[in-house]
Amino acid sequence: MGREVLHAEERIRPWILETPVLPSPLGPVFKLENRQHTHSFKVRGAFSKLLALSPPDRAGGVIAASTGNHGAAVAYAAAKLGTRACIVVPQGANPGKLATIRALGAAVETHGTDSAEAEAHARRESVGRGIPYVSPYNDLTVIAGQGTVGIELARQLPRAEVVFIALGGGGLLAGVAAHLKAIWPGVVVIGCSPENSAVMIASVAAGRILELESKPTLSDGTAGGIEPGAITFELCRALADDYITVSEAEILAAMRRIYQAHGFLVEGAAGVALAGYFRQAEQWRDRTAVVILCGGNVNPAVLAR
């Protein structure tokens, strides 16, 4: 996996931003992926996948499934590379994120009530239309792109003892952990999910991928099911050292505290990672703890709260 991350870095470097790190008075060091193109780390995996396709394979367009951020990332990358994108979303997807996807030039189709249903439909449509499918997490090339966050962290910090990462399908955690554990022996990686949708955490505990219903959550970027046979399941089992689930109140409080301390907005998934850190803040006091602020696309209704 480490070699794939390095190759992804070479592919995508001209197309992405190196986002800054920011020591916070709240305790951790923040990795500001909310300042990435499309305000999310997802653009890394999207470019990694699309640039790995041959020009003829890319020319006919691509299809993806997403609750928002991955769709916007694929739409952005497709537009930059001169091709088309179709994004399949589940019912109830973040309206702001859908508006962004459309503004970036992609077509939007709705299918199912859960991200897993949207993913299955997009895979079928990929075969039927004869165009590549760009998974949000179940693809080594996409995971490697997300892992470039870890390459940047290693350039920007001499060392970190622990990294808190929002956990949905597991692509970000798998990619970042694969790289950092190879160069920072002993680094602890903690996956953080909302209590209302912690499918990967429950699956790891059960030893198999579960089909679970998700409740509404502020962390729409990590919500929903996991594809059967997803490669991130085994990667998370091997690479995550611990898991934390947090309540909706904790997510909202973390988002609010970031705004109060720094004056910028993050989305619920980023709030999940910080809320996870707050659960263990005493344990990591006086040691370098990193929280990846994975996105900054805030639903207007959440912003009002």
mmCIF file of C-alpha atoms in Angstrom:
data_model
loop_
_atom_site.group_PDB
_atom_site.id
_atom_site.type_symbol
_atom_site.label_atom_id
_atom_site.label_comp_id
_atom_site.label_asym_id
_atom_site.label_seq_id
_atom_site.Cartn_x
_atom_site.Cartn_y
_atom_site.Cartn_z
ATOM 1 C CA MET A 1 0.000 0.000 0.000
ATOM 2 C CA GLY A 2 2.858 2.389 0.791
ATOM 3 C CA ARG A 3 4.200 2.208 -2.768
ATOM 4 C CA GLU A 4 0.759 2.942 -4.197
ATOM 5 C CA VAL A 5 0.502 6.073 -2.025
ATOM 6 C CA LEU A 6 3.856 7.339 -3.332
ATOM 7 C CA HIS A 7 2.770 6.711 -6.936
ATOM 8 C CA ALA A 8 -0.497 8.534 -6.283
ATOM 9 C CA GLU A 9 1.444 11.508 -4.949
ATOM 10 C CA GLU A 10 3.411 11.707 -8.195
ATOM 11 C CA ARG A 11 0.206 11.582 -10.253
ATOM 12 C CA ILE A 12 -1.884 14.103 -8.405
ATOM 13 C CA ARG A 13 0.621 16.657 -7.100
ATOM 14 C CA PRO A 14 0.076 19.182 -9.942
ATOM 15 C CA TRP A 15 -3.684 19.002 -9.412
ATOM 16 C CA ILE A 16 -4.151 19.353 -5.646
ATOM 17 C CA LEU A 17 -3.207 21.725 -2.842
ATOM 18 C CA GLU A 18 -0.793 20.917 -0.043
ATOM 19 C CA THR A 19 -3.025 21.898 2.839
ATOM 20 C CA PRO A 20 -1.500 23.465 5.958
ATOM 21 C CA VAL A 21 -1.250 22.160 9.485
ATOM 22 C CA LEU A 22 -2.381 24.415 12.327
ATOM 23 C CA PRO A 23 -1.562 23.988 16.021
ATOM 24 C CA SER A 24 -4.795 24.684 17.882
ATOM 25 C CA PRO A 25 -5.425 26.084 21.354
ATOM 26 C CA LEU A 26 -7.998 23.295 21.589
ATOM 27 C CA GLY A 27 -5.079 20.867 21.968
ATOM 28 C CA PRO A 28 -4.350 19.006 18.736
ATOM 29 C CA VAL A 29 -2.654 19.952 15.496
ATOM 30 C CA PHE A 30 -5.219 20.308 12.724
ATOM 31 C CA LYS A 31 -4.604 19.117 9.162
ATOM 32 C CA LEU A 32 -6.762 21.515 7.164
ATOM 33 C CA GLU A 33 -8.295 19.425 4.393
ATOM 34 C CA ASN A 34 -11.288 21.761 4.612
ATOM 35 C CA ARG A 35 -9.047 24.107 2.579
ATOM 36 C CA GLN A 36 -8.500 21.577 -0.220
ATOM 37 C CA HIS A 37 -10.147 21.980 -3.646
ATOM 38 C CA THR A 38 -13.896 21.334 -3.197
ATOM 39 C CA HIS A 39 -13.243 21.792 0.558
ATOM 40 C CA SER A 40 -12.597 18.086 1.118
ATOM 41 C CA PHE A 41 -9.802 15.504 1.003
ATOM 42 C CA LYS A 42 -11.877 13.518 -1.486
ATOM 43 C CA VAL A 43 -10.405 15.332 -4.466
ATOM 44 C CA ARG A 44 -7.147 13.443 -3.856
ATOM 45 C CA GLY A 45 -8.702 10.047 -4.460
ATOM 46 C CA ALA A 46 -10.741 11.318 -7.397
ATOM 47 C CA PHE A 47 -7.695 12.643 -9.226
ATOM 48 C CA SER A 48 -5.714 9.527 -8.346
ATOM 49 C CA LYS A 49 -8.334 7.312 -10.000
ATOM 50 C CA LEU A 50 -9.082 9.463 -13.034
ATOM 51 C CA LEU A 51 -5.412 10.083 -13.818
ATOM 52 C CA ALA A 52 -4.724 6.344 -13.566
ATOM 53 C CA LEU A 53 -7.281 5.682 -16.327
ATOM 54 C CA SER A 54 -6.064 5.665 -19.915
ATOM 55 C CA PRO A 55 -7.237 8.656 -22.007
ATOM 56 C CA PRO A 56 -9.607 6.435 -24.052
ATOM 57 C CA ASP A 57 -11.128 4.955 -20.867
ATOM 58 C CA ARG A 58 -11.569 8.431 -19.420
ATOM 59 C CA ALA A 59 -12.941 9.991 -22.607
ATOM 60 C CA GLY A 60 -16.420 8.484 -22.321
ATOM 61 C CA GLY A 61 -16.975 9.861 -18.847
ATOM 62 C CA VAL A 62 -17.116 8.263 -15.398
ATOM 63 C CA ILE A 63 -19.773 7.397 -12.841
ATOM 64 C CA ALA A 64 -19.542 7.569 -9.054
ATOM 65 C CA ALA A 65 -21.732 7.201 -5.984
ATOM 66 C CA SER A 66 -21.597 9.695 -3.157
ATOM 67 C CA THR A 67 -23.365 11.455 -0.306
ATOM 68 C CA GLY A 68 -21.739 14.667 -1.512
ATOM 69 C CA ASN A 69 -18.008 15.242 -1.063
ATOM 70 C CA HIS A 70 -16.785 12.388 -3.249
ATOM 71 C CA GLY A 71 -19.263 13.399 -5.916
ATOM 72 C CA ALA A 72 -18.037 16.979 -5.895
ATOM 73 C CA ALA A 73 -14.451 15.742 -6.057
ATOM 74 C CA VAL A 74 -15.139 13.486 -9.040
ATOM 75 C CA ALA A 75 -17.065 16.275 -10.767
ATOM 76 C CA TYR A 76 -14.183 18.706 -10.181
ATOM 77 C CA ALA A 77 -11.498 16.274 -11.374
ATOM 78 C CA ALA A 78 -13.534 15.270 -14.427
ATOM 79 C CA ALA A 79 -14.020 18.905 -15.420
ATOM 80 C CA LYS A 80 -10.307 19.643 -15.038
ATOM 81 C CA LEU A 81 -9.404 16.580 -17.125
ATOM 82 C CA GLY A 82 -11.938 17.320 -19.846
ATOM 83 C CA THR A 83 -14.431 14.525 -19.325
ATOM 84 C CA ARG A 84 -17.961 14.053 -17.960
ATOM 85 C CA ALA A 85 -19.157 12.709 -14.632
ATOM 86 C CA CYS A 86 -22.441 11.256 -13.404
ATOM 87 C CA ILE A 87 -22.955 11.091 -9.645
ATOM 88 C CA VAL A 88 -25.481 8.738 -8.047
ATOM 89 C CA VAL A 89 -26.669 9.958 -4.652
ATOM 90 C CA PRO A 90 -29.059 8.480 -2.082
ATOM 91 C CA GLN A 91 -32.265 10.248 -1.127
ATOM 92 C CA GLY A 92 -31.724 12.926 1.506
ATOM 93 C CA ALA A 93 -28.191 13.835 0.413
ATOM 94 C CA ASN A 94 -26.906 17.242 1.556
ATOM 95 C CA PRO A 95 -28.612 19.836 -0.722
ATOM 96 C CA GLY A 96 -25.627 22.160 -0.570
ATOM 97 C CA LYS A 97 -23.288 19.414 -1.712
ATOM 98 C CA LEU A 98 -25.655 18.449 -4.528
ATOM 99 C CA ALA A 99 -25.732 22.061 -5.704
ATOM 100 C CA THR A 100 -21.937 22.051 -5.764
ATOM 101 C CA ILE A 101 -21.844 18.827 -7.810
ATOM 102 C CA ARG A 102 -24.211 20.302 -10.394
ATOM 103 C CA ALA A 103 -22.327 23.609 -10.479
ATOM 104 C CA LEU A 104 -19.161 21.669 -11.316
ATOM 105 C CA GLY A 105 -20.889 20.264 -14.387
ATOM 106 C CA ALA A 106 -21.790 16.739 -13.325
ATOM 107 C CA ALA A 107 -25.136 15.030 -13.801
ATOM 108 C CA VAL A 108 -26.876 13.895 -10.601
ATOM 109 C CA GLU A 109 -29.076 10.797 -10.304
ATOM 110 C CA THR A 110 -30.864 9.680 -7.130
ATOM 111 C CA HIS A 111 -31.151 6.044 -6.130
ATOM 112 C CA GLY A 112 -31.961 4.367 -2.811
ATOM 113 C CA THR A 113 -31.982 5.697 0.717
ATOM 114 C CA ASP A 114 -28.468 4.701 1.738
ATOM 115 C CA SER A 115 -24.982 5.191 0.302
ATOM 116 C CA ALA A 116 -24.536 1.419 -0.094
ATOM 117 C CA GLU A 117 -27.634 1.267 -2.324
ATOM 118 C CA ALA A 118 -26.352 4.183 -4.401
ATOM 119 C CA GLU A 119 -22.969 2.482 -4.779
ATOM 120 C CA ALA A 120 -24.501 -0.803 -5.947
ATOM 121 C CA HIS A 121 -26.631 1.043 -8.510
ATOM 122 C CA ALA A 122 -23.670 3.067 -9.795
ATOM 123 C CA ARG A 123 -21.616 -0.111 -10.239
ATOM 124 C CA ARG A 124 -24.411 -1.679 -12.281
ATOM 125 C CA GLU A 125 -24.753 1.466 -14.383
ATOM 126 C CA SER A 126 -20.986 1.495 -14.959
ATOM 127 C CA VAL A 127 -21.252 -1.921 -16.602
ATOM 128 C CA GLY A 128 -24.398 -1.041 -18.519
ATOM 129 C CA ARG A 129 -23.015 2.241 -19.865
ATOM 130 C CA GLY A 130 -19.480 0.962 -20.397
ATOM 131 C CA ILE A 131 -17.806 3.700 -18.367
ATOM 132 C CA PRO A 132 -15.442 3.485 -15.362
ATOM 133 C CA TYR A 133 -16.823 3.483 -11.835
ATOM 134 C CA VAL A 134 -15.026 5.672 -9.287
ATOM 135 C CA SER A 135 -15.618 4.241 -5.820
ATOM 136 C CA PRO A 136 -15.549 6.564 -2.811
ATOM 137 C CA TYR A 137 -13.379 4.076 -0.873
ATOM 138 C CA ASN A 138 -13.441 0.521 -2.274
ATOM 139 C CA ASP A 139 -10.546 0.983 -4.701
ATOM 140 C CA LEU A 140 -6.803 0.834 -4.006
ATOM 141 C CA THR A 141 -6.099 3.709 -6.385
ATOM 142 C CA VAL A 142 -8.612 5.935 -4.586
ATOM 143 C CA ILE A 143 -7.290 4.886 -1.170
ATOM 144 C CA ALA A 144 -3.747 5.671 -2.297
ATOM 145 C CA GLY A 145 -4.846 9.160 -3.288
ATOM 146 C CA GLN A 146 -6.339 9.761 0.150
ATOM 147 C CA GLY A 147 -3.087 8.488 1.653
ATOM 148 C CA THR A 148 -1.253 11.506 0.250
ATOM 149 C CA VAL A 149 -2.595 13.393 3.289
ATOM 150 C CA GLY A 150 -0.141 11.239 5.243
ATOM 151 C CA ILE A 151 2.752 12.160 2.941
ATOM 152 C CA GLU A 152 2.078 15.835 3.594
ATOM 153 C CA LEU A 153 1.815 15.318 7.350
ATOM 154 C CA ALA A 154 5.211 13.616 7.342
ATOM 155 C CA ARG A 155 6.684 16.619 5.523
ATOM 156 C CA GLN A 156 5.045 19.137 7.823
ATOM 157 C CA LEU A 157 5.620 17.547 11.238
ATOM 158 C CA PRO A 158 8.699 15.823 12.680
ATOM 159 C CA ARG A 159 6.478 13.274 14.393
ATOM 160 C CA ALA A 160 2.974 12.659 15.741
ATOM 161 C CA GLU A 161 2.015 10.191 18.442
ATOM 162 C CA VAL A 162 -1.638 9.836 17.422
ATOM 163 C CA VAL A 163 -3.891 10.721 14.478
ATOM 164 C CA PHE A 164 -7.682 11.005 14.780
ATOM 165 C CA ILE A 165 -9.516 10.312 11.506
ATOM 166 C CA ALA A 166 -13.220 10.356 10.659
ATOM 167 C CA LEU A 167 -14.280 6.863 9.609
ATOM 168 C CA GLY A 168 -17.024 6.035 7.122
ATOM 169 C CA GLY A 169 -16.032 3.657 4.349
ATOM 170 C CA GLY A 170 -12.449 3.725 5.566
ATOM 171 C CA GLY A 171 -10.582 5.114 2.553
ATOM 172 C CA LEU A 172 -8.982 8.051 4.352
ATOM 173 C CA LEU A 173 -7.986 6.032 7.397
ATOM 174 C CA ALA A 174 -6.575 3.169 5.324
ATOM 175 C CA GLY A 175 -4.477 5.387 3.069
ATOM 176 C CA VAL A 176 -3.128 7.700 5.769
ATOM 177 C CA ALA A 177 -2.414 4.891 8.237
ATOM 178 C CA ALA A 178 -0.647 2.774 5.622
ATOM 179 C CA HIS A 179 1.814 5.581 4.931
ATOM 180 C CA LEU A 180 2.316 6.946 8.439
ATOM 181 C CA LYS A 181 2.793 3.572 10.099
ATOM 182 C CA ALA A 182 5.602 2.838 7.642
ATOM 183 C CA ILE A 183 7.529 5.990 8.533
ATOM 184 C CA TRP A 184 6.416 6.750 12.122
ATOM 185 C CA PRO A 185 6.689 3.399 13.920
ATOM 186 C CA GLY A 186 4.370 3.286 16.894
ATOM 187 C CA VAL A 187 2.023 6.033 15.706
ATOM 188 C CA VAL A 188 -1.517 5.393 16.944
ATOM 189 C CA VAL A 189 -4.379 5.743 14.438
ATOM 190 C CA ILE A 190 -7.898 6.151 15.812
ATOM 191 C CA GLY A 191 -11.020 5.870 13.686
ATOM 192 C CA CYS A 192 -13.907 8.085 14.790
ATOM 193 C CA SER A 193 -17.544 7.620 13.764
ATOM 194 C CA PRO A 194 -20.913 9.024 14.816
ATOM 195 C CA GLU A 195 -22.931 6.754 17.098
ATOM 196 C CA ASN A 196 -25.799 7.097 14.605
ATOM 197 C CA SER A 197 -23.787 5.542 11.774
ATOM 198 C CA ALA A 198 -20.782 3.480 12.852
ATOM 199 C CA VAL A 199 -21.037 0.656 10.331
ATOM 200 C CA MET A 200 -17.306 0.044 9.914
ATOM 201 C CA ILE A 201 -16.683 0.001 13.661
ATOM 202 C CA ALA A 202 -19.540 -2.442 14.237
ATOM 203 C CA SER A 203 -18.343 -4.577 11.325
ATOM 204 C CA VAL A 204 -14.795 -4.791 12.651
ATOM 205 C CA ALA A 205 -16.151 -5.798 16.049
ATOM 206 C CA ALA A 206 -18.274 -8.503 14.405
ATOM 207 C CA GLY A 207 -15.476 -9.741 12.160
ATOM 208 C CA ARG A 208 -17.517 -9.234 8.985
ATOM 209 C CA ILE A 209 -19.174 -6.443 7.031
ATOM 210 C CA LEU A 210 -22.640 -5.840 8.446
ATOM 211 C CA GLU A 211 -25.749 -4.420 6.843
ATOM 212 C CA LEU A 212 -26.948 -1.849 9.354
ATOM 213 C CA GLU A 213 -29.456 0.955 9.143
ATOM 214 C CA SER A 214 -27.981 4.372 9.822
ATOM 215 C CA LYS A 215 -29.801 7.048 11.775
ATOM 216 C CA PRO A 216 -29.639 10.726 10.732
ATOM 217 C CA THR A 217 -26.319 12.327 11.616
ATOM 218 C CA LEU A 218 -24.549 15.645 11.264
ATOM 219 C CA SER A 219 -21.680 13.625 9.811
ATOM 220 C CA ASP A 220 -23.285 12.934 6.445
ATOM 221 C CA GLY A 221 -19.812 12.455 4.943
ATOM 222 C CA THR A 222 -19.274 9.267 6.963
ATOM 223 C CA ALA A 223 -22.858 8.020 7.005
ATOM 224 C CA GLY A 224 -24.277 4.887 5.423
ATOM 225 C CA GLY A 225 -23.389 1.307 4.653
ATOM 226 C CA ILE A 226 -20.298 -0.395 3.282
ATOM 227 C CA GLU A 227 -20.073 -2.380 0.056
ATOM 228 C CA PRO A 228 -19.944 -6.161 0.500
ATOM 229 C CA GLY A 229 -16.342 -7.297 0.199
ATOM 230 C CA ALA A 230 -14.923 -3.776 0.583
ATOM 231 C CA ILE A 231 -11.125 -3.868 0.740
ATOM 232 C CA THR A 232 -11.129 -1.168 3.401
ATOM 233 C CA PHE A 233 -12.598 -3.615 5.926
ATOM 234 C CA GLU A 234 -9.408 -5.654 6.225
ATOM 235 C CA LEU A 235 -7.252 -2.525 5.963
ATOM 236 C CA CYS A 236 -9.088 -0.905 8.869
ATOM 237 C CA ARG A 237 -8.814 -4.110 10.912
ATOM 238 C CA ALA A 238 -5.066 -4.158 10.325
ATOM 239 C CA LEU A 239 -4.237 -0.470 10.583
ATOM 240 C CA ALA A 240 -6.588 1.177 13.115
ATOM 241 C CA ASP A 241 -5.422 0.921 16.720
ATOM 242 C CA ASP A 242 -8.658 2.062 18.325
ATOM 243 C CA TYR A 243 -12.164 3.272 17.514
ATOM 244 C CA ILE A 244 -14.372 5.927 19.092
ATOM 245 C CA THR A 245 -18.040 6.693 18.537
ATOM 246 C CA VAL A 246 -19.411 10.120 19.421
ATOM 247 C CA SER A 247 -22.877 11.561 19.917
ATOM 248 C CA GLU A 248 -24.586 14.182 17.776
ATOM 249 C CA ALA A 249 -24.245 16.674 20.637
ATOM 250 C CA GLU A 250 -20.495 16.066 20.756
ATOM 251 C CA ILE A 251 -20.190 16.554 16.992
ATOM 252 C CA LEU A 252 -22.083 19.845 17.103
ATOM 253 C CA ALA A 253 -20.040 21.056 20.083
ATOM 254 C CA ALA A 254 -16.777 20.230 18.293
ATOM 255 C CA MET A 255 -17.862 22.129 15.158
ATOM 256 C CA ARG A 256 -18.820 25.096 17.311
ATOM 257 C CA ARG A 257 -15.522 25.065 19.223
ATOM 258 C CA ILE A 258 -13.509 25.097 16.004
ATOM 259 C CA TYR A 259 -15.453 28.126 14.823
ATOM 260 C CA GLN A 260 -15.014 29.904 18.141
ATOM 261 C CA ALA A 261 -11.279 29.181 18.290
ATOM 262 C CA HIS A 262 -10.344 29.709 14.649
ATOM 263 C CA GLY A 263 -13.214 31.458 12.873
ATOM 264 C CA PHE A 264 -13.719 28.845 10.177
ATOM 265 C CA LEU A 265 -16.380 26.245 9.528
ATOM 266 C CA VAL A 266 -15.971 22.495 9.253
ATOM 267 C CA GLU A 267 -18.535 19.861 8.415
ATOM 268 C CA GLY A 268 -19.861 17.159 10.686
ATOM 269 C CA ALA A 269 -17.293 14.517 9.687
ATOM 270 C CA ALA A 270 -14.476 16.838 10.760
ATOM 271 C CA GLY A 271 -16.361 17.479 13.987
ATOM 272 C CA VAL A 272 -16.452 13.716 14.564
ATOM 273 C CA ALA A 273 -12.648 13.488 14.491
ATOM 274 C CA LEU A 274 -12.244 16.395 16.912
ATOM 275 C CA ALA A 275 -14.943 15.021 19.212
ATOM 276 C CA GLY A 276 -13.011 11.754 19.245
ATOM 277 C CA TYR A 277 -9.893 13.636 20.278
ATOM 278 C CA PHE A 278 -11.762 15.368 23.109
ATOM 279 C CA ARG A 279 -12.715 11.931 24.452
ATOM 280 C CA GLN A 280 -9.013 11.135 24.890
ATOM 281 C CA ALA A 281 -7.497 14.600 25.313
ATOM 282 C CA GLU A 282 -6.014 13.904 28.749
ATOM 283 C CA GLN A 283 -4.298 10.772 27.470
ATOM 284 C CA TRP A 284 -2.476 12.734 24.764
ATOM 285 C CA ARG A 285 -1.730 15.911 26.692
ATOM 286 C CA ASP A 286 1.775 17.297 25.966
ATOM 287 C CA ARG A 287 2.152 14.923 23.015
ATOM 288 C CA THR A 288 1.574 15.670 19.340
ATOM 289 C CA ALA A 289 -1.950 14.660 18.383
ATOM 290 C CA VAL A 290 -3.228 15.297 14.856
ATOM 291 C CA VAL A 291 -6.890 15.722 13.948
ATOM 292 C CA ILE A 292 -7.622 15.637 10.230
ATOM 293 C CA LEU A 293 -10.322 18.187 9.448
ATOM 294 C CA CYS A 294 -11.525 16.236 6.445
ATOM 295 C CA GLY A 295 -14.016 18.731 5.006
ATOM 296 C CA GLY A 296 -15.661 22.102 5.291
ATOM 297 C CA ASN A 297 -18.923 21.704 3.392
ATOM 298 C CA VAL A 298 -21.548 22.607 5.965
ATOM 299 C CA ASN A 299 -25.258 22.105 5.367
ATOM 300 C CA PRO A 300 -26.965 25.523 5.785
ATOM 301 C CA ALA A 301 -29.453 24.034 8.261
ATOM 302 C CA VAL A 302 -26.570 22.745 10.379
ATOM 303 C CA LEU A 303 -24.851 26.123 10.137
ATOM 304 C CA ALA A 304 -27.957 27.772 11.531
ATOM 305 C CA ARG A 305 -27.838 25.454 14.554
#
